Amino acid sequence: MHNKDFLYLRIAGIIKQQIVNNTLLPGDKLPSLRTICREYGVSQNTALNAYFWLERRMLIETRPKSGYYVRYAHIRIPAIPDVTRPSGIADYGYNELLVSKVYKNLGEDTYAQLSLGTPANELLPVAKLNKGLIQATRELQGSGVTYDKVEGNERLRRQIARWAFTMQGSLSKDDIITTSGCLNAISYCMMAVTERGDTVAMESPVSFGMLQLAKVLDLKVMELPTHPQTGVDLNALEDALKSNRVKAFLLISNFSNPLGSCMPDEHKKAAVLLAEKYHVPLIENDLNGDVYFGQYRPKSCKTYDTNGMVLWCSSVSKTLAPGYRVGWVAAGKFSERVIRMKLYHSISSTSITQEVIAGFLETGRYENHLRKLRHTLHGNLLNYLRAVADYFPEGTMASRPQGGFVLWIELPKSMNTMDLYEKAVARKISFAPGRIFTLQNQYHNCMRLNYGLSWNDRIEANLKFLGNLAKVKV
Amino acid sequence: MHNKDFLYLRIAGIIKQQIVNNTLLPGDKLPSLRTICREYGVSQNTALNAYFWLERRMLIETRPKSGYYVRYAHIRIPAIPDVTRPSGIADYGYNELLVSKVYKNLGEDTYAQLSLGTPANELLPVAKLNKGLIQATRELQGSGVTYDKVEGNERLRRQIARWAFTMQGSLSKDDIITTSGCLNAISYCMMAVTERGDTVAMESPVSFGMLQLAKVLDLKVMELPTHPQTGVDLNALEDALKSNRVKAFLLISNFSNPLGSCMPDEHKKAAVLLAEKYHVPLIENDLNGDVYFGQYRPKSCKTYDTNGMVLWCSSVSKTLAPGYRVGWVAAGKFSERVIRMKLYHSISSTSITQEVIAGFLETGRYENHLRKLRHTLHGNLLNYLRAVADYFPEGTMASRPQGGFVLWIELPKSMNTMDLYEKAVARKISFAPGRIFTLQNQYHNCMRLNYGLSWNDRIEANLKFLGNLAKVKV
């Protein structure tokens, strides 16, 4: 059954990719079903399923008695925003106020949670995880009741090392330390490599969790210009490191939050070289790397790390089981310090949930799940982009994420998304205003939308409502 | 069945208590089985089971054709050590070195783990917890796959508040924040109420986890004189707070680690008044309060806290499920800050294990388990005390814990327990040398023994071996 699933999705994925690449242009006629059957050696049914899938995602359309065509609507995708130009003074207080305002309704089911950066619950394989849990009570010594080792579950660490294909075999289980999610990994890394009052450099805009963590650790944040497609501006990064003020830098290398940017391989390599040259540790947040929409998983900065200057952090919280609190770090030459942080702050991680995730990785269930998740999310993204083009005001720009869960929207300069937020939330629609992703006085006309939801008419209506709100002159 | 269990254990408990109180003296004849049956209205079998239980713990003995008697060996209990007198300079480095030396063999099953401060795995109700886990996947929304609220599982928080009998109903679920174990709770509290470079006051000797945590948070530690029976010296505490240098103080109010001391109610009340008077937060570690050997659970400092100055921390890690990482804190007026620490460092705790513990509390399974655990541990303690009296050198003193898992031994001044440790570990016996419980140059002649193991001949032989080692003049 999985094999069948895989076939039609693979075919749909290839065509989708060609549409996104502009290899297939709007209005182009697609191969007939018979051609698909012959070319791929599949049944008529499989070919039909592939086309259904593309149709449901509004990438293609049927014309009666003529065949399948790439949809015209697809050309109405908004332009990509320019590189960001952060500057000015930092203000933790205002940021914190906004964040708590935006997320106070987090738990309420009645809200349309466009403000989140995680997949909706219905996209998670709950039944299979429950099975895994029961199995883990049988297989794990002490059924997970007893303390785990401080470095974490051995089976899980081996699987993480094995799974990190893009590391090209350079990681072993001894490099991995498990944590209670990715934020927890980053927290230990930050504590391991910085001291109070130090400055850390980050992309801008950046996930507000990073800003909050920096705040409680009493760190200053230097926000760096960042491109929505290629991530941090390397020249600006080098200037920052050269100044000798930066004690660590933090990059979301793949499908960043909130921009959705993905650093090209050469950029990753260059960032690692800068870390070595200036001897400043690079904390890499690679939380979303597995949720790619292209053919291959993008590499990590860690792939190019020969001197142990990269602390590579990730988790399954955004893809598989948020509530399991399973994350990890390969901390290079800072491993000893990070282990000590984990030990002294929490002794060890939850035993049983680590074992379940280990099983998911080992048996390929994780990869099966990811395959479907990626296709769903990519389809969603294309729908969001189309809806933004259809409903948002002239001049609206949108990032073009190649993976992950979030889309960055830039409205015309005159708009203020905090005002929009007030009006949207009155209608139980919640999104993330741009201002919460910076400590500076900027991104007022921006917003982040979560497309990790199951696409339906309600979402379409909500995006339309948001677009109309944005069209009203203040 | 539980009812029957309860009866014979209750009878055994009462007699045990009378022996420990010296109400029944060594050599005293015990009531006949028939008397027990009549007095307590129980069957012959129940009475017999009670006496068997006491006999197995070597508290009583049968004399053929005569009946049951309190054992003579019982009087050979070592004297209690004097109040500690910490002074001198602090040295984090040496402490850290020793701790990692002592605990490097932690995971190895072949070692006699007298060095731990936790119950052995076979004392934990693994099968019942596994059942609870399966039930939790059915009952908890999202089966624990999705994020929990930052404050923690609501059902668990309500149960913790309900369970905190000794708080006399003053706690509600809204006061409770769950954490990944008790150390994690203390870590968030310390981060919430101190800044780098501050001084915190603690008992001395103190659990080395507290010293390590203080170190990574860059805090100075003021060690306070402490009595093996009644805990911290209140005059010394007031002097410390008066000096205006201390930003927080940390007390293990019940069955402290490593001394096993328990603060009397008036001392707890006085400590809380001091916290209020000098406006210094009291972080209360009440990890062991449920493992009492007397008739009632001792109160907590939190019981007397009317102004929210006490941050009450506890967990089920030492009594029920270490690997579940379920702990909590009622942080009084510091709640908001502690919640923010949890959110910014880890988002939330593992969802599913919290639900399992909530079920254990709700159904009374936790209390059932604790009742057995307390009896077992008390029996073990009495065996340890007897063995120390039997095998250790003249002049050896021992604390007299009224609960918990650990016993503090003071050997004659000339002994060095780090030297003993080297010799013991060569025979695969591991204990905790006194020097690891301080940053100062003291407690060289002390050791902490874990009696949270199932008592057997091997432990008796190990204690005999340790005693003989201690008898050898260096």
PDB file of C-alpha atoms in Angstrom, chain A residues 170-271:
ATOM      1  CA  SER A 170      30.418  12.301   9.600  1.00  0.00           C
ATOM      2  CA  LEU A 171      28.187  12.023  12.678  1.00  0.00           C
ATOM      3  CA  SER A 172      28.127   9.102  15.088  1.00  0.00           C
ATOM      4  CA  LYS A 173      25.875   8.473  18.064  1.00  0.00           C
ATOM      5  CA  ASP A 174      28.577   9.784  20.373  1.00  0.00           C
ATOM      6  CA  ASP A 175      28.210  13.223  18.784  1.00  0.00           C
ATOM      7  CA  ILE A 176      24.513  13.460  19.663  1.00  0.00           C
ATOM      8  CA  ILE A 177      22.999  14.705  22.909  1.00  0.00           C
ATOM      9  CA  THR A 178      19.218  14.484  23.203  1.00  0.00           C
ATOM     10  CA  THR A 179      17.188  17.330  24.703  1.00  0.00           C
ATOM     11  CA  SER A 180      13.575  18.288  25.467  1.00  0.00           C
ATOM     12  CA  GLY A 181      12.953  19.731  22.018  1.00  0.00           C
ATOM     13  CA  CYS A 182      14.970  22.023  19.779  1.00  0.00           C
ATOM     14  CA  LEU A 183      14.476  25.203  21.830  1.00  0.00           C
ATOM     15  CA  ASN A 184      15.821  23.354  24.844  1.00  0.00           C
ATOM     16  CA  ALA A 185      18.861  22.293  22.777  1.00  0.00           C
ATOM     17  CA  ILE A 186      19.477  25.881  21.721  1.00  0.00           C
ATOM     18  CA  SER A 187      19.031  27.025  25.318  1.00  0.00           C
ATOM     19  CA  TYR A 188      21.766  24.643  26.534  1.00  0.00           C
ATOM     20  CA  CYS A 189      24.014  25.684  23.642  1.00  0.00           C
ATOM     21  CA  MET A 190      23.551  29.372  24.374  1.00  0.00           C
ATOM     22  CA  MET A 191      24.290  28.791  28.064  1.00  0.00           C
ATOM     23  CA  ALA A 192      27.332  26.722  27.130  1.00  0.00           C
ATOM     24  CA  VAL A 193      28.958  29.297  24.831  1.00  0.00           C
ATOM     25  CA  THR A 194      27.874  32.715  26.132  1.00  0.00           C
ATOM     26  CA  GLU A 195      27.911  34.683  29.340  1.00  0.00           C
ATOM     27  CA  ARG A 196      25.564  37.332  30.607  1.00  0.00           C
ATOM     28  CA  GLY A 197      25.947  40.614  28.735  1.00  0.00           C
ATOM     29  CA  ASP A 198      27.427  39.003  25.609  1.00  0.00           C
ATOM     30  CA  THR A 199      26.148  39.805  22.133  1.00  0.00           C
ATOM     31  CA  VAL A 200      24.781  37.128  19.798  1.00  0.00           C
ATOM     32  CA  ALA A 201      24.099  37.694  16.099  1.00  0.00           C
ATOM     33  CA  MET A 202      20.946  36.364  14.396  1.00  0.00           C
ATOM     34  CA  GLU A 203      18.987  36.684  11.190  1.00  0.00           C
ATOM     35  CA  SER A 204      16.331  39.389  11.035  1.00  0.00           C
ATOM     36  CA  PRO A 205      13.416  38.828  11.166  1.00  0.00           C
ATOM     37  CA  VAL A 206      13.947  35.882  13.505  1.00  0.00           C
ATOM     38  CA  SER A 207      11.748  33.416  15.417  1.00  0.00           C
ATOM     39  CA  PHE A 208      10.664  35.287  18.557  1.00  0.00           C
ATOM     40  CA  GLY A 209      11.558  32.280  20.707  1.00  0.00           C
ATOM     41  CA  MET A 210      15.203  33.082  20.007  1.00  0.00           C
ATOM     42  CA  LEU A 211      14.696  36.697  21.078  1.00  0.00           C
ATOM     43  CA  GLN A 212      12.961  35.634  24.294  1.00  0.00           C
ATOM     44  CA  LEU A 213      15.656  33.118  25.111  1.00  0.00           C
ATOM     45  CA  ALA A 214      18.340  35.756  24.552  1.00  0.00           C
ATOM     46  CA  LYS A 215      16.447  38.043  26.886  1.00  0.00           C
ATOM     47  CA  VAL A 216      16.235  35.642  29.834  1.00  0.00           C
ATOM     48  CA  LEU A 217      19.911  34.803  29.382  1.00  0.00           C
ATOM     49  CA  ASP A 218      20.676  38.524  29.501  1.00  0.00           C
ATOM     50  CA  LEU A 219      22.232  38.576  26.040  1.00  0.00           C
ATOM     51  CA  LYS A 220      22.245  41.412  23.538  1.00  0.00           C
ATOM     52  CA  VAL A 221      20.998  40.615  20.041  1.00  0.00           C
ATOM     53  CA  MET A 222      22.577  41.915  16.858  1.00  0.00           C
ATOM     54  CA  GLU A 223      20.072  41.527  14.017  1.00  0.00           C
ATOM     55  CA  LEU A 224      21.587  40.875  10.589  1.00  0.00           C
ATOM     56  CA  PRO A 225      20.233  41.707   7.119  1.00  0.00           C
ATOM     57  CA  THR A 226      18.633  38.602   5.665  1.00  0.00           C
ATOM     58  CA  HIS A 227      17.371  37.642   2.242  1.00  0.00           C
ATOM     59  CA  PRO A 228      13.995  35.877   1.989  1.00  0.00           C
ATOM     60  CA  GLN A 229      15.499  33.313  -0.400  1.00  0.00           C
ATOM     61  CA  THR A 230      19.116  32.813   0.643  1.00  0.00           C
ATOM     62  CA  GLY A 231      19.104  33.718   4.320  1.00  0.00           C
ATOM     63  CA  VAL A 232      21.619  35.768   6.234  1.00  0.00           C
ATOM     64  CA  ASP A 233      23.720  38.337   4.360  1.00  0.00           C
ATOM     65  CA  LEU A 234      27.230  36.928   4.595  1.00  0.00           C
ATOM     66  CA  ASN A 235      28.989  40.277   4.285  1.00  0.00           C
ATOM     67  CA  ALA A 236      26.995  41.670   7.167  1.00  0.00           C
ATOM     68  CA  LEU A 237      27.753  38.494   9.128  1.00  0.00           C
ATOM     69  CA  GLU A 238      31.485  38.833   8.535  1.00  0.00           C
ATOM     70  CA  ASP A 239      31.426  42.503   9.543  1.00  0.00           C
ATOM     71  CA  ALA A 240      29.681  41.517  12.753  1.00  0.00           C
ATOM     72  CA  LEU A 241      32.190  38.775  13.565  1.00  0.00           C
ATOM     73  CA  LYS A 242      35.120  41.003  12.633  1.00  0.00           C
ATOM     74  CA  SER A 243      33.964  43.609  15.162  1.00  0.00           C
ATOM     75  CA  ASN A 244      34.942  41.130  17.860  1.00  0.00           C
ATOM     76  CA  ARG A 245      31.781  41.841  19.828  1.00  0.00           C
ATOM     77  CA  VAL A 246      29.803  38.760  18.850  1.00  0.00           C
ATOM     78  CA  LYS A 247      30.240  35.695  21.102  1.00  0.00           C
ATOM     79  CA  ALA A 248      28.017  33.334  19.098  1.00  0.00           C
ATOM     80  CA  PHE A 249      25.796  33.431  16.035  1.00  0.00           C
ATOM     81  CA  LEU A 250      22.569  31.645  15.418  1.00  0.00           C
ATOM     82  CA  LEU A 251      21.271  30.650  11.991  1.00  0.00           C
ATOM     83  CA  ILE A 252      18.142  28.824  10.875  1.00  0.00           C
ATOM     84  CA  SER A 253      19.894  27.320   7.901  1.00  0.00           C
ATOM     85  CA  ASN A 254      16.943  25.585   6.215  1.00  0.00           C
ATOM     86  CA  PHE A 255      13.448  27.073   5.739  1.00  0.00           C
ATOM     87  CA  SER A 256      13.923  29.731   8.316  1.00  0.00           C
ATOM     88  CA  ASN A 257      11.277  31.068  10.614  1.00  0.00           C
ATOM     89  CA  PRO A 258       9.635  33.467   9.678  1.00  0.00           C
ATOM     90  CA  LEU A 259      11.115  34.075   6.198  1.00  0.00           C
ATOM     91  CA  GLY A 260      11.261  30.552   4.890  1.00  0.00           C
ATOM     92  CA  SER A 261      14.728  31.227   3.473  1.00  0.00           C
ATOM     93  CA  CYS A 262      17.169  28.411   2.726  1.00  0.00           C
ATOM     94  CA  MET A 263      20.898  29.075   2.664  1.00  0.00           C
ATOM     95  CA  PRO A 264      22.548  27.773  -0.529  1.00  0.00           C
ATOM     96  CA  ASP A 265      25.309  25.225   0.030  1.00  0.00           C
ATOM     97  CA  GLU A 266      28.078  27.753  -0.670  1.00  0.00           C
ATOM     98  CA  HIS A 267      26.586  30.108   1.895  1.00  0.00           C
ATOM     99  CA  LYS A 268      26.518  27.345   4.494  1.00  0.00           C
ATOM    100  CA  LYS A 269      30.123  26.496   3.764  1.00  0.00           C
ATOM    101  CA  ALA A 270      31.093  30.164   3.978  1.00  0.00           C
ATOM    102  CA  ALA A 271      29.281  30.619   7.317  1.00  0.00           C
TER     103      ALA A 271
END
